[in-house]
Coordinates of C-alpha atoms in Angstrom, one line a residue:
X8 CA 2.7 -53.5 2.0
X9 CA 4.9 -56.1 0.3
X10 CA 8.4 -56.9 1.7
X11 CA 11.2 -56.8 -0.7
X12 CA 14.9 -57.6 -0.6
X13 CA 16.7 -54.4 -1.5
X14 CA 20.3 -54.2 -2.5
X15 CA 22.4 -51.0 -2.1
X16 CA 25.8 -51.0 -3.8
X17 CA 28.5 -48.7 -2.6
X18 CA 32.3 -47.9 -3.0
X19 CA 34.4 -50.8 -1.7
X20 CA 35.5 -49.9 1.8
X21 CA 32.4 -48.0 2.7
X22 CA 30.1 -50.9 3.6
X23 CA 30.1 -50.0 7.4
X24 CA 29.0 -46.4 6.7
X25 CA 26.2 -47.5 4.4
X26 CA 25.1 -50.2 6.9
X27 CA 24.8 -47.5 9.6
X28 CA 22.7 -45.3 7.3
X29 CA 20.3 -48.1 6.5
X30 CA 19.9 -49.0 10.1
X31 CA 19.3 -45.3 11.0
X32 CA 16.5 -45.3 8.4
X33 CA 14.9 -48.2 10.3
X34 CA 15.5 -51.1 8.0
X35 CA 16.8 -54.6 8.8
X36 CA 20.1 -55.7 7.3
X37 CA 20.0 -59.1 5.7
X38 CA 23.6 -59.3 4.3
X39 CA 26.8 -57.3 4.1
X40 CA 29.1 -58.1 1.2
X41 CA 32.1 -56.3 -0.4
X42 CA 30.6 -53.3 -2.1
X43 CA 26.9 -53.9 -1.3
X44 CA 24.4 -54.2 1.5
X45 CA 21.1 -56.2 1.3
X46 CA 18.3 -55.1 3.5
X47 CA 14.5 -55.6 3.9
X48 CA 12.1 -52.9 2.9
X49 CA 8.6 -52.3 1.5
X50 CA 7.5 -49.9 -1.2
X51 CA 8.1 -47.0 1.1
X52 CA 11.6 -48.4 1.8
X53 CA 12.4 -48.1 -1.9
X54 CA 11.4 -44.4 -1.9
X55 CA 13.1 -43.5 1.3
X56 CA 16.3 -45.3 0.5
X57 CA 16.6 -43.5 -2.8
X58 CA 15.9 -40.1 -1.2
X59 CA 17.8 -40.4 2.0
X60 CA 20.9 -42.6 1.5
X61 CA 24.0 -40.5 1.2
X62 CA 26.7 -43.1 0.5
X63 CA 24.8 -45.7 -1.8
X64 CA 25.3 -45.9 -5.5
X65 CA 21.7 -47.0 -6.2
X66 CA 18.8 -49.0 -4.8
X67 CA 18.1 -52.4 -6.5
X68 CA 15.0 -54.5 -6.1
X69 CA 16.0 -58.1 -5.9
X70 CA 13.9 -60.3 -8.2
X71 CA 15.6 -63.6 -7.2
X72 CA 18.8 -65.7 -7.2
X73 CA 19.9 -69.1 -8.4
X74 CA 22.9 -71.3 -9.2
X75 CA 24.2 -71.3 -12.8
X76 CA 27.4 -72.9 -14.2
X77 CA 26.2 -73.2 -17.8
X78 CA 24.3 -70.8 -20.1
X79 CA 21.4 -73.3 -20.1
X80 CA 21.2 -73.1 -16.3
X81 CA 21.3 -69.3 -16.6
X82 CA 18.5 -69.3 -19.1
X83 CA 16.3 -71.6 -17.1
X84 CA 17.0 -69.8 -13.8
X85 CA 16.2 -66.4 -15.3
X86 CA 13.0 -67.8 -16.9
X87 CA 11.9 -69.2 -13.5
X88 CA 11.8 -65.7 -11.9
X89 CA 8.4 -64.0 -11.6
X90 CA 9.1 -61.1 -14.0
X91 CA 5.4 -60.5 -14.6
X92 CA 5.0 -59.4 -10.9
X93 CA 7.3 -56.4 -11.7
X94 CA 7.3 -55.6 -15.4
X95 CA 4.0 -54.7 -17.2
X96 CA 3.5 -56.1 -20.7
X97 CA 4.3 -52.7 -22.2
X98 CA 7.5 -52.2 -20.1
X99 CA 10.9 -51.7 -21.7
X100 CA 13.3 -54.2 -20.2
X101 CA 16.9 -55.1 -20.8
X102 CA 20.0 -56.3 -18.8
X103 CA 21.9 -53.1 -18.4
X104 CA 24.9 -54.6 -16.5
X105 CA 26.3 -58.0 -15.8
X106 CA 29.3 -58.5 -13.4
X107 CA 31.0 -61.8 -12.8
X108 CA 33.5 -62.8 -10.0
X109 CA 35.0 -66.3 -9.7
X110 CA 32.2 -67.8 -11.9
X111 CA 32.3 -70.1 -14.8
X112 CA 30.1 -67.7 -16.8
X113 CA 32.0 -64.5 -17.3
X114 CA 31.1 -62.9 -20.7
X115 CA 28.9 -59.9 -19.9
X116 CA 27.5 -59.6 -23.5
X117 CA 26.5 -63.4 -23.5
X118 CA 25.0 -63.2 -20.1
X119 CA 22.9 -60.1 -21.0
X120 CA 21.7 -61.7 -24.3
X121 CA 20.7 -65.0 -22.8
X122 CA 18.9 -63.4 -19.8
X123 CA 16.9 -61.1 -22.1
X124 CA 15.8 -64.1 -24.2
X125 CA 14.7 -65.9 -21.0
X126 CA 12.8 -62.9 -19.7
X127 CA 10.9 -62.7 -23.1
X128 CA 10.1 -66.4 -23.0
X129 CA 8.7 -66.1 -19.4
X130 CA 6.6 -63.1 -20.2
X131 CA 5.3 -64.5 -23.5
X132 CA 3.8 -67.3 -21.5
X133 CA 2.4 -65.2 -18.7
X134 CA 1.0 -62.4 -20.9
X135 CA 0.0 -64.7 -23.8
X136 CA 1.5 -62.4 -26.4
X137 CA 4.3 -63.2 -28.8
X138 CA 5.7 -59.6 -29.3
X139 CA 6.5 -56.9 -26.8
X140 CA 6.3 -53.3 -28.0
X141 CA 8.5 -52.2 -25.1
X142 CA 7.1 -48.6 -25.4
X143 CA 6.3 -48.2 -21.7
X144 CA 8.4 -47.3 -18.6
X145 CA 12.0 -48.5 -18.3
X146 CA 12.9 -51.6 -16.2
X147 CA 16.7 -52.0 -16.4
X148 CA 18.0 -55.3 -14.9
X149 CA 21.4 -55.7 -13.1
X150 CA 22.9 -59.1 -12.5
X151 CA 25.8 -60.2 -10.3
X152 CA 27.5 -63.6 -10.5
X153 CA 29.7 -64.7 -7.6
X154 CA 31.0 -68.2 -7.3
X155 CA 28.3 -69.3 -9.8
X156 CA 25.5 -67.8 -7.6
X157 CA 23.4 -65.4 -9.8
X158 CA 21.6 -62.5 -8.2
X159 CA 19.1 -60.6 -10.3
X160 CA 17.7 -57.2 -9.5
X161 CA 15.8 -54.3 -11.0
X162 CA 17.4 -50.9 -10.8
X163 CA 14.9 -48.5 -9.1
X164 CA 17.2 -45.5 -9.2
X165 CA 18.2 -44.8 -12.8
X166 CA 21.0 -42.2 -12.8
X167 CA 23.4 -43.0 -10.0
X168 CA 22.5 -41.7 -6.5
X169 CA 25.8 -39.8 -6.4
X170 CA 24.2 -37.4 -8.9
X171 CA 22.3 -35.2 -6.5
X172 CA 21.4 -32.7 -9.2
X173 CA 23.4 -29.7 -7.9
X174 CA 26.7 -30.3 -9.6
X175 CA 26.3 -28.8 -13.1
X176 CA 29.9 -27.8 -13.4
X177 CA 32.9 -29.8 -12.1
X178 CA 36.7 -29.8 -11.7
X179 CA 39.1 -32.0 -13.7
X180 CA 38.9 -34.9 -11.3
X181 CA 35.9 -34.3 -9.0
X182 CA 35.2 -36.5 -6.0
X183 CA 31.8 -38.3 -6.3
X184 CA 29.2 -36.8 -4.0
X185 CA 28.5 -40.1 -2.2
X186 CA 32.2 -40.6 -1.6
X187 CA 32.5 -37.0 -0.2
X188 CA 29.5 -37.7 2.1
X189 CA 31.2 -40.9 3.3
X190 CA 34.4 -39.0 4.2
X191 CA 32.4 -36.7 6.4
X192 CA 30.4 -39.5 8.0
X193 CA 33.6 -41.4 8.8
X194 CA 34.7 -38.4 10.9
X195 CA 33.2 -37.1 14.1
X196 CA 32.4 -33.7 12.5
X197 CA 29.1 -32.1 13.3
X198 CA 27.5 -28.8 12.4
X199 CA 28.8 -27.1 15.6
X200 CA 32.4 -27.7 14.4
X201 CA 34.4 -25.8 11.8
X202 CA 35.1 -27.6 8.5
X203 CA 37.7 -26.5 5.9
X204 CA 38.4 -28.1 2.5
X205 CA 41.6 -26.4 1.2
X206 CA 41.3 -28.2 -2.2
X207 CA 37.6 -27.8 -2.7
X208 CA 37.5 -28.0 -6.5
X209 CA 33.8 -27.8 -7.5
X210 CA 32.8 -27.6 -3.8
X211 CA 31.5 -31.1 -3.3
X212 CA 32.9 -31.8 0.2
X213 CA 31.7 -28.4 1.7
X214 CA 28.3 -28.8 -0.1
X215 CA 27.8 -32.3 1.3
X216 CA 28.7 -31.1 4.8
X217 CA 26.2 -28.3 4.5
X218 CA 23.5 -30.6 3.3
X219 CA 24.2 -32.8 6.4
X220 CA 24.1 -29.7 8.7
X221 CA 20.8 -28.7 7.2
X222 CA 19.5 -32.3 7.6
X223 CA 18.6 -32.2 3.9
X224 CA 18.1 -35.5 2.1
X225 CA 20.6 -35.9 -0.8
X226 CA 17.8 -37.0 -3.2
X227 CA 15.2 -34.4 -2.4
X228 CA 15.9 -32.4 -5.6
X229 CA 16.0 -35.2 -8.2
X230 CA 13.8 -37.9 -9.7
X231 CA 14.2 -41.6 -9.8
X232 CA 13.4 -44.3 -12.4
X233 CA 10.8 -46.0 -10.2
X234 CA 8.9 -42.8 -9.8
X235 CA 6.9 -44.0 -12.8
X236 CA 6.3 -47.6 -11.6
X237 CA 2.9 -46.8 -10.3
X238 CA 1.7 -50.4 -10.6
X239 CA 4.4 -51.3 -8.0
X240 CA 4.8 -48.1 -5.9
X241 CA 1.7 -45.8 -5.6
X242 CA 2.5 -42.1 -6.3
X243 CA 1.3 -41.2 -2.8
X244 CA 4.2 -43.1 -1.2
X245 CA 6.7 -41.0 -3.3
X246 CA 4.9 -37.8 -2.3
X247 CA 4.8 -38.7 1.4
X248 CA 8.5 -39.6 1.3
X249 CA 9.4 -36.3 -0.4
X250 CA 7.2 -34.5 2.1
X251 CA 9.2 -36.2 5.0
X252 CA 12.5 -35.0 3.4
X253 CA 11.2 -31.4 3.0
X254 CA 9.9 -31.3 6.6
X255 CA 13.2 -32.5 8.1
X256 CA 15.4 -30.0 6.2
X257 CA 16.4 -26.7 7.8
X258 CA 18.5 -24.4 5.6
X259 CA 18.6 -21.6 8.2
X260 CA 21.1 -23.5 10.5
X261 CA 24.3 -21.5 11.2
X262 CA 27.6 -23.2 10.2
X263 CA 31.3 -22.5 9.7
X264 CA 32.1 -24.4 6.5
X265 CA 34.8 -23.1 4.2
X266 CA 36.2 -24.1 0.8
X267 CA 39.4 -22.8 -0.8
X268 CA 40.9 -23.3 -4.2
X269 CA 43.8 -21.8 -6.1
X270 CA 41.5 -21.2 -9.2
X271 CA 39.1 -18.3 -9.2
X272 CA 37.1 -20.1 -11.8
X273 CA 36.7 -23.1 -9.5
X274 CA 35.6 -20.8 -6.6
X275 CA 32.9 -19.4 -8.9
X276 CA 31.8 -23.0 -9.9
X277 CA 31.7 -24.0 -6.2
X278 CA 29.4 -21.0 -5.4
X279 CA 27.1 -21.9 -8.4
X280 CA 26.9 -25.5 -7.3
X281 CA 26.2 -24.5 -3.7
X282 CA 23.4 -22.2 -4.9
X283 CA 21.8 -25.0 -6.8
X284 CA 22.0 -27.2 -3.7
X285 CA 20.3 -24.5 -1.6
X286 CA 23.3 -24.1 0.8
X287 CA 25.1 -21.1 -0.7
X288 CA 24.5 -19.1 2.5
X289 CA 26.1 -21.9 4.7
X290 CA 29.5 -22.0 3.0
X291 CA 32.3 -19.5 2.6
X292 CA 34.3 -20.1 -0.6
X293 CA 37.4 -18.1 -1.5
X294 CA 40.5 -18.2 -3.7
X295 CA 43.3 -19.3 -1.4
X296 CA 46.5 -21.3 -1.4
X297 CA 46.8 -24.3 1.0
X298 CA 50.0 -22.5 2.2
X299 CA 47.7 -19.8 3.6
X300 CA 45.5 -22.3 5.6
X301 CA 45.0 -21.0 9.1
X302 CA 42.1 -20.5 11.6
X303 CA 42.0 -18.8 14.9
X304 CA 39.5 -21.2 16.5
X305 CA 40.2 -24.7 17.9
X306 CA 38.8 -28.2 17.3
X307 CA 38.1 -27.8 13.6
X308 CA 38.3 -30.3 10.8
X309 CA 40.2 -30.4 7.5
X310 CA 38.4 -32.8 5.2
X311 CA 39.9 -32.9 1.8
X312 CA 40.7 -34.6 -1.5
X313 CA 44.1 -33.1 -2.6
X314 CA 45.8 -33.8 -5.9
X315 CA 47.0 -37.5 -6.3
X316 CA 49.6 -36.8 -9.0
X317 CA 48.0 -39.1 -11.6
X318 CA 49.7 -37.1 -14.4
X319 CA 53.5 -37.3 -14.5
X320 CA 54.0 -33.5 -14.4
X321 CA 51.9 -33.3 -11.2
X322 CA 53.8 -36.2 -9.5
X323 CA 57.0 -34.1 -9.2
X324 CA 55.0 -31.4 -7.2
X325 CA 53.5 -33.8 -4.7
X326 CA 56.3 -33.9 -2.1
X327 CA 56.4 -30.1 -1.6
X328 CA 52.6 -30.0 -1.7
X329 CA 52.1 -32.7 1.0
X330 CA 54.9 -31.1 3.1
X331 CA 52.9 -27.8 3.0
X332 CA 49.7 -29.6 4.0
X333 CA 51.6 -31.1 7.0
X334 CA 53.1 -27.7 8.0
X335 CA 49.7 -25.9 7.9
X336 CA 47.9 -28.7 9.7
X337 CA 50.5 -28.6 12.6
X338 CA 49.9 -24.9 12.9
X339 CA 46.2 -25.4 13.5
X340 CA 45.3 -25.7 17.2
X341 CA 43.7 -29.1 18.2
X342 CA 42.3 -29.8 14.7
X343 CA 41.7 -33.1 13.0
X344 CA 42.4 -33.9 9.4
X345 CA 40.7 -36.5 7.1
X346 CA 42.6 -36.7 3.8
X347 CA 41.9 -39.1 0.9
X348 CA 44.6 -39.8 -1.6
X349 CA 46.2 -42.6 -3.7
X350 CA 49.7 -41.0 -3.2
X351 CA 51.7 -43.6 -1.3
X352 CA 54.1 -41.1 0.3
X353 CA 51.4 -39.0 1.8
X354 CA 52.3 -39.7 5.5
X355 CA 56.0 -39.3 4.9
X356 CA 55.7 -35.8 3.5
X357 CA 52.9 -34.7 5.8
X358 CA 55.4 -35.6 8.6
X359 CA 53.1 -37.7 10.8
X360 CA 51.7 -41.2 10.7
X361 CA 47.9 -41.2 10.6
X362 CA 46.1 -42.4 13.6
X363 CA 44.0 -44.6 11.3
X364 CA 43.8 -45.2 7.6
X365 CA 41.0 -46.9 5.6
X366 CA 41.4 -48.4 2.2
X367 CA 38.6 -47.2 -0.2
X368 CA 38.3 -47.9 -3.9
X369 CA 37.4 -44.8 -5.8
X370 CA 36.2 -46.5 -8.9
X371 CA 39.1 -48.9 -9.8
X372 CA 41.6 -46.7 -8.0
X373 CA 42.8 -47.8 -4.6
X374 CA 43.0 -44.8 -2.2
X375 CA 43.5 -44.4 1.5
X376 CA 41.6 -42.1 3.9
X377 CA 44.3 -40.9 6.3
X378 CA 42.7 -39.9 9.6
X379 CA 44.7 -37.6 11.8
X380 CA 42.7 -37.1 15.0
X381 CA 42.8 -34.1 17.2
X382 CA 41.5 -33.9 20.8
X383 CA 37.8 -33.7 21.5
X384 CA 36.6 -30.3 22.6
X385 CA 35.6 -29.9 26.3
X386 CA 32.0 -30.6 27.1
X387 CA 29.8 -27.6 27.2

């Protein structure tokens, strides 16, 4: 099998979590940068990374890299890459996204246009044709420029990996599935411990926890763009990787995972999403106010994404809301709480400084994961 450099982008601040996931899958890390991990993998690695990674945004296949300070250098550098090794002559290809940081070239539309022309010129020479029908499979290209270093890659994923396929209905400001998974992975929670999300919205955090408890791969119920790249990845490798995911999953595992929301409609949506994910029997959803948060057992976890107060009318309610969160958390015996928010006064109104906090960019929004750590349960 061929060895490829594969790039997995992620939310800024979650690089360490994604790195651990990639190592656990058995692949060697080549580079860790802000918002992305580069690792070494073969055709099977492309399939398994797409199916099994919980915190990545997508899996990119690196075509090459070069230095470019002018558009002429960008054109020649792009033209020098071996596009014919990846894209068949009937393939549909375009530069879907260009990002530039601290580089002399910064206009996304110009970068996209020039690179497309260079790709066409290269493939004209290699395929000895002057016109491309582009009526075959899709090969979207992504390019990153950082300090004039250009990295060019093909997107093997298509629709972002955070779209697992189970969330047909959502709340107003839903947390992305891969970010929800990361919050859980950043905690010491495991399927033997209780987990409660008192602001469950469309159920994403409880559902991601249940998928982990069942050892169910997040991508096992969806398709990927490179499914159709049979000239690069034989179908059998995709089938074998999906078989591996199905063999590992166990939806009969017993858990104590709970999700509360003030809205009966959101509770119904959560149940519907959990049913689509195959974990409905593993989660208890109910209409319940955070003021009623309680549990008789010890050593549980609150993992949640409460309101941030992005709208002015909500901001006025935040002090009382976070005070209530703090009161109810203190009433829980030996519990831990992992809470993500952009609200700068969260610790003040919760009434306790977090043991740790981690800066995470939720899109362009800077948020903090406040980690209030309870004691470890005694060894059995």
